CSV table of C-alpha atoms in Angstrom, one decimal:
chain,number,residue,atom,x,y,z
A,201,MET,CA,-56.8,5.2,55.8
A,202,VAL,CA,-58.2,6.7,52.6
A,203,LYS,CA,-55.8,9.6,52.7
A,204,GLN,CA,-52.9,7.2,53.2
A,205,GLN,CA,-54.0,5.2,50.2
A,206,ASP,CA,-54.3,8.3,48.1
A,207,LYS,CA,-50.8,9.4,49.1
A,208,GLN,CA,-49.4,6.0,48.1
A,209,GLN,CA,-51.2,6.1,44.8
A,210,ASN,CA,-49.8,9.6,44.1
A,211,ASN,CA,-46.3,8.4,45.0
A,212,ASP,CA,-46.7,5.4,42.7
A,213,THR,CA,-48.0,7.5,39.8
A,214,GLU,CA,-45.1,10.0,40.2
A,215,ALA,CA,-42.6,7.1,40.2
A,216,LEU,CA,-44.1,5.7,37.0
A,217,ILE,CA,-43.8,9.1,35.3
A,218,LEU,CA,-40.3,9.6,36.5
A,219,HIS,CA,-39.2,6.1,35.3
A,220,ALA,CA,-40.8,6.6,31.9
A,221,ALA,CA,-39.4,10.1,31.6
A,222,GLU,CA,-35.9,8.9,32.4
A,223,ARG,CA,-36.0,6.3,29.6
A,224,GLU,CA,-37.4,8.9,27.2
A,225,PHE,CA,-34.8,11.5,28.0
A,226,MET,CA,-31.9,9.1,27.9
A,227,SER,CA,-32.9,7.6,24.5
A,228,LYS,CA,-34.0,10.8,22.8
A,229,GLY,CA,-32.4,13.7,24.6
A,230,PHE,CA,-34.2,16.7,26.0
A,231,ILE,CA,-35.2,18.1,22.6
A,232,GLY,CA,-36.4,14.8,21.2
A,233,ALA,CA,-38.4,13.8,24.3
A,234,ARG,CA,-42.2,14.1,24.1
A,235,THR,CA,-44.4,14.5,27.1
A,236,THR,CA,-47.2,12.6,25.3
A,237,SER,CA,-44.8,9.6,24.9
A,238,ILE,CA,-43.8,9.8,28.6
A,239,ALA,CA,-47.5,9.9,29.7
A,240,GLU,CA,-48.3,6.9,27.4
A,241,ALA,CA,-45.3,4.9,28.7
A,242,ALA,CA,-46.3,5.7,32.3
A,243,GLY,CA,-49.9,4.7,31.7
A,244,VAL,CA,-51.3,8.1,32.6
A,245,THR,CA,-53.2,10.7,30.7
A,246,HIS,CA,-51.4,13.8,29.4
A,247,ALA,CA,-53.5,15.9,31.7
A,248,MET,CA,-52.3,13.8,34.7
A,249,PHE,CA,-48.7,14.2,33.6
A,250,HIS,CA,-49.1,18.0,33.7
A,251,TYR,CA,-50.8,17.7,37.1
A,252,TYR,CA,-47.7,16.1,38.5
A,253,PHE,CA,-44.9,17.9,36.7
A,254,ARG,CA,-46.4,20.9,34.8
A,255,THR,CA,-43.6,21.1,32.1
A,256,LYS,CA,-41.0,18.9,30.5
A,257,GLU,CA,-38.3,21.3,31.9
A,258,LYS,CA,-39.4,20.7,35.5
A,259,LEU,CA,-39.4,17.0,35.0
A,260,PHE,CA,-35.9,17.2,33.4
A,261,GLU,CA,-34.7,19.2,36.3
A,262,ARG,CA,-36.1,16.7,38.8
A,263,ILE,CA,-34.4,13.8,37.2
A,264,ILE,CA,-31.1,15.5,36.9
A,265,SER,CA,-31.3,16.7,40.5
A,266,GLU,CA,-31.9,13.1,41.7
A,267,LYS,CA,-29.0,11.8,39.7
A,268,ILE,CA,-26.7,14.4,41.1
A,269,THR,CA,-27.8,13.4,44.6
A,270,LEU,CA,-27.1,9.8,44.0
A,271,LEU,CA,-23.7,10.6,42.5
A,272,ARG,CA,-22.8,12.8,45.4
A,273,LYS,CA,-23.7,9.9,47.9
A,274,ALA,CA,-21.8,7.4,45.8
A,275,VAL,CA,-18.6,9.4,45.3
A,276,ILE,CA,-18.3,11.7,48.3
A,277,GLY,CA,-19.4,8.9,50.6
A,278,SER,CA,-16.5,6.9,49.3
A,279,ILE,CA,-14.1,9.0,51.4
A,280,GLY,CA,-15.5,7.5,54.5
A,281,ASP,CA,-12.9,7.3,57.3
A,282,LEU,CA,-10.0,9.5,56.6
A,283,ASN,CA,-7.9,7.4,58.9
A,284,ALA,CA,-8.3,4.5,56.4
A,285,PRO,CA,-5.4,3.8,54.1
A,286,LEU,CA,-5.4,5.7,50.8
A,287,GLY,CA,-5.7,2.4,48.9
A,288,GLU,CA,-8.9,1.6,50.7
A,289,ILE,CA,-10.4,5.0,49.9
A,290,ILE,CA,-9.4,4.7,46.2
A,291,ARG,CA,-11.0,1.3,46.0
A,292,ASN,CA,-14.2,2.7,47.5
A,293,ILE,CA,-14.2,5.6,45.0
A,294,VAL,CA,-13.6,3.3,42.0
A,295,ASN,CA,-16.1,0.8,43.0
A,296,ASN,CA,-18.9,3.2,44.1
A,297,HIS,CA,-18.5,5.4,41.0
A,298,LEU,CA,-18.5,2.3,38.7
A,299,GLU,CA,-21.6,0.9,40.4
A,300,PHE,CA,-23.3,4.3,39.8
A,301,ILE,CA,-22.3,4.1,36.1
A,302,VAL,CA,-23.5,0.6,35.7
A,303,ALA,CA,-26.9,1.5,37.3
A,304,ASN,CA,-27.1,4.6,35.0
A,305,PRO,CA,-25.2,3.5,31.8
A,306,ASP,CA,-26.9,6.0,29.5
A,307,LEU,CA,-26.4,9.0,31.8
A,308,PRO,CA,-22.8,10.0,30.9
A,309,ARG,CA,-23.6,9.9,27.1
A,310,PHE,CA,-26.8,11.8,27.7
A,311,LEU,CA,-25.2,14.5,29.8
A,312,VAL,CA,-22.3,15.1,27.4
A,313,GLY,CA,-24.8,15.5,24.6
A,314,GLU,CA,-26.9,17.9,26.6
A,315,ILE,CA,-23.9,20.0,27.7
A,316,PHE,CA,-22.8,20.5,24.1
A,317,SER,CA,-26.2,20.9,22.5
A,318,ASN,CA,-27.6,23.3,25.1
A,319,PRO,CA,-25.1,24.7,27.6
A,320,GLU,CA,-27.8,27.0,29.2
A,321,ARG,CA,-30.0,24.2,30.1
A,322,SER,CA,-27.0,22.3,31.5
A,323,ALA,CA,-26.0,25.2,33.7
A,324,SER,CA,-27.9,23.9,36.8
A,325,PHE,CA,-26.2,20.5,36.4
A,326,LEU,CA,-22.8,22.0,36.1
A,327,ASP,CA,-23.5,24.3,39.1
A,328,SER,CA,-24.4,21.2,41.2
A,329,LEU,CA,-21.1,19.7,40.3
A,330,ARG,CA,-19.2,22.8,41.2
A,331,ALA,CA,-21.0,22.8,44.6
A,332,ILE,CA,-19.8,19.3,45.6
A,333,VAL,CA,-16.6,18.5,43.7
A,334,PRO,CA,-14.1,21.1,45.1
A,335,THR,CA,-14.5,20.0,48.8
A,336,PHE,CA,-14.2,16.4,47.7
A,337,ILE,CA,-11.1,17.0,45.7
A,338,SER,CA,-9.5,19.1,48.5
A,339,THR,CA,-10.1,16.3,51.0
A,340,LEU,CA,-8.7,13.7,48.7
A,341,GLN,CA,-5.6,15.9,48.0
A,342,ASP,CA,-5.0,16.3,51.7
A,343,LYS,CA,-5.0,12.5,52.1
A,344,ILE,CA,-2.7,12.0,49.2
A,345,ASN,CA,-0.3,14.6,50.5
A,346,ASP,CA,-0.3,13.1,54.0
A,347,GLU,CA,0.6,9.6,52.7
A,348,ALA,CA,3.1,11.0,50.2
A,349,ALA,CA,4.9,12.8,53.1
A,350,LYS,CA,5.2,9.4,54.8
A,351,GLY,CA,6.6,7.8,51.7
A,352,LEU,CA,3.5,5.6,51.2
A,353,CYS,CA,2.5,6.9,47.8
A,354,ARG,CA,3.5,9.4,45.1
A,355,ARG,CA,2.3,13.0,45.4
A,356,VAL,CA,-0.2,13.3,42.5
A,357,ASP,CA,-2.8,15.9,41.6
A,358,ALA,CA,-6.2,14.8,43.0
A,359,LYS,CA,-8.0,16.5,40.1
A,360,MET,CA,-6.1,14.4,37.6
A,361,LEU,CA,-6.5,11.3,39.6
A,362,MET,CA,-10.3,11.7,39.7
A,363,LEU,CA,-10.3,12.4,35.9
A,364,ASP,CA,-8.4,9.2,35.5
A,365,ILE,CA,-10.9,7.2,37.5
A,366,ALA,CA,-13.9,8.8,35.7
A,367,SER,CA,-12.4,8.1,32.3
A,368,LEU,CA,-11.6,4.5,33.2
A,369,ASN,CA,-15.0,3.8,34.6
A,370,VAL,CA,-17.1,5.7,32.1
A,371,PHE,CA,-15.7,4.9,28.6
A,372,ALA,CA,-16.7,1.3,28.2
A,373,TYR,CA,-20.3,2.1,29.2
A,374,MET,CA,-20.5,5.1,26.9
A,375,ALA,CA,-19.2,3.1,23.9
A,376,VAL,CA,-20.8,-0.4,24.4
A,377,PRO,CA,-21.3,-1.3,20.7
A,378,ALA,CA,-17.8,-0.2,19.8
A,379,VAL,CA,-16.2,-2.0,22.7
A,380,ASN,CA,-18.1,-5.2,22.0
A,381,ALA,CA,-17.3,-5.0,18.3
A,382,ALA,CA,-13.6,-4.4,18.9
A,383,LEU,CA,-13.1,-6.8,21.8
A,384,GLY,CA,-15.3,-9.7,20.8
A,385,ASP,CA,-18.5,-9.0,22.8
A,386,CYS,CA,-16.5,-8.8,26.0
A,387,MET,CA,-19.5,-7.2,27.8
A,388,ALA,CA,-21.9,-10.1,27.1
A,389,ASP,CA,-21.5,-11.3,30.7
A,390,ALA,CA,-22.3,-8.0,32.4
A,391,ASP,CA,-21.5,-9.2,35.9
A,392,ALA,CA,-18.1,-10.7,35.0
A,393,PHE,CA,-17.2,-7.6,33.0
A,394,PHE,CA,-18.2,-5.3,35.9
A,395,ASP,CA,-16.1,-7.3,38.4
A,396,LEU,CA,-13.1,-7.3,36.0
A,397,ARG,CA,-13.4,-3.5,35.4
A,398,LYS,CA,-13.4,-2.8,39.1
A,399,LYS,CA,-10.2,-4.8,39.6
A,400,GLU,CA,-8.5,-3.5,36.5
A,401,ASN,CA,-9.4,0.2,37.1
A,402,TYR,CA,-8.3,0.0,40.8
A,403,ASP,CA,-5.0,-1.7,39.8
A,404,THR,CA,-4.3,1.0,37.2
A,405,ILE,CA,-4.9,3.8,39.6
A,406,MET,CA,-2.8,2.2,42.3
A,407,ARG,CA,0.1,1.8,39.9
A,408,LYS,CA,0.0,5.5,39.4
A,409,LEU,CA,0.1,6.1,43.1
A,410,ARG,CA,2.9,3.6,43.8
A,411,PRO,CA,6.0,5.4,45.3
């Protein structure tokens, strides 16, 4: 029983550090993040922080790795049943990806900043994308080609299609202050905006695919 309690306490402490570190990294970037600030926000000593994660680099890698895993599940899992109509698959991709962005609104801006400010540190993140994206794109392209051959959609490049989806889903959440300023605080009702973006983005993509 004691060992079980110790294990749970360790898990809880690790989760607190990870949560605090994610906020620190997203708001200040890797260079600006401070392990002392992370430890303080997590309610642990600096020594305890190092006991769990050793270095800021290891903590950063852990967080990025977990985000990539979540993204992979969200997007690749969207393909689902290949016998389903392309429109249903596209809806799943748009919705699942947008849900991931809404759950991690600071992540796209953070990753873009890190890629440009320190390409070497971003190499593992980019390698992770290269490991999962080609198979996904190939599978989606096969589905598009199959339906296009039947006259059910236009034959389009799956890479460009995914770039369209990512752009439509990500931009508003990367530029919240500008979007609200330009469009009259349209994101004030987060749930209503989210539902509207799902519909608008899906409709936009489907218009591109219309034969």
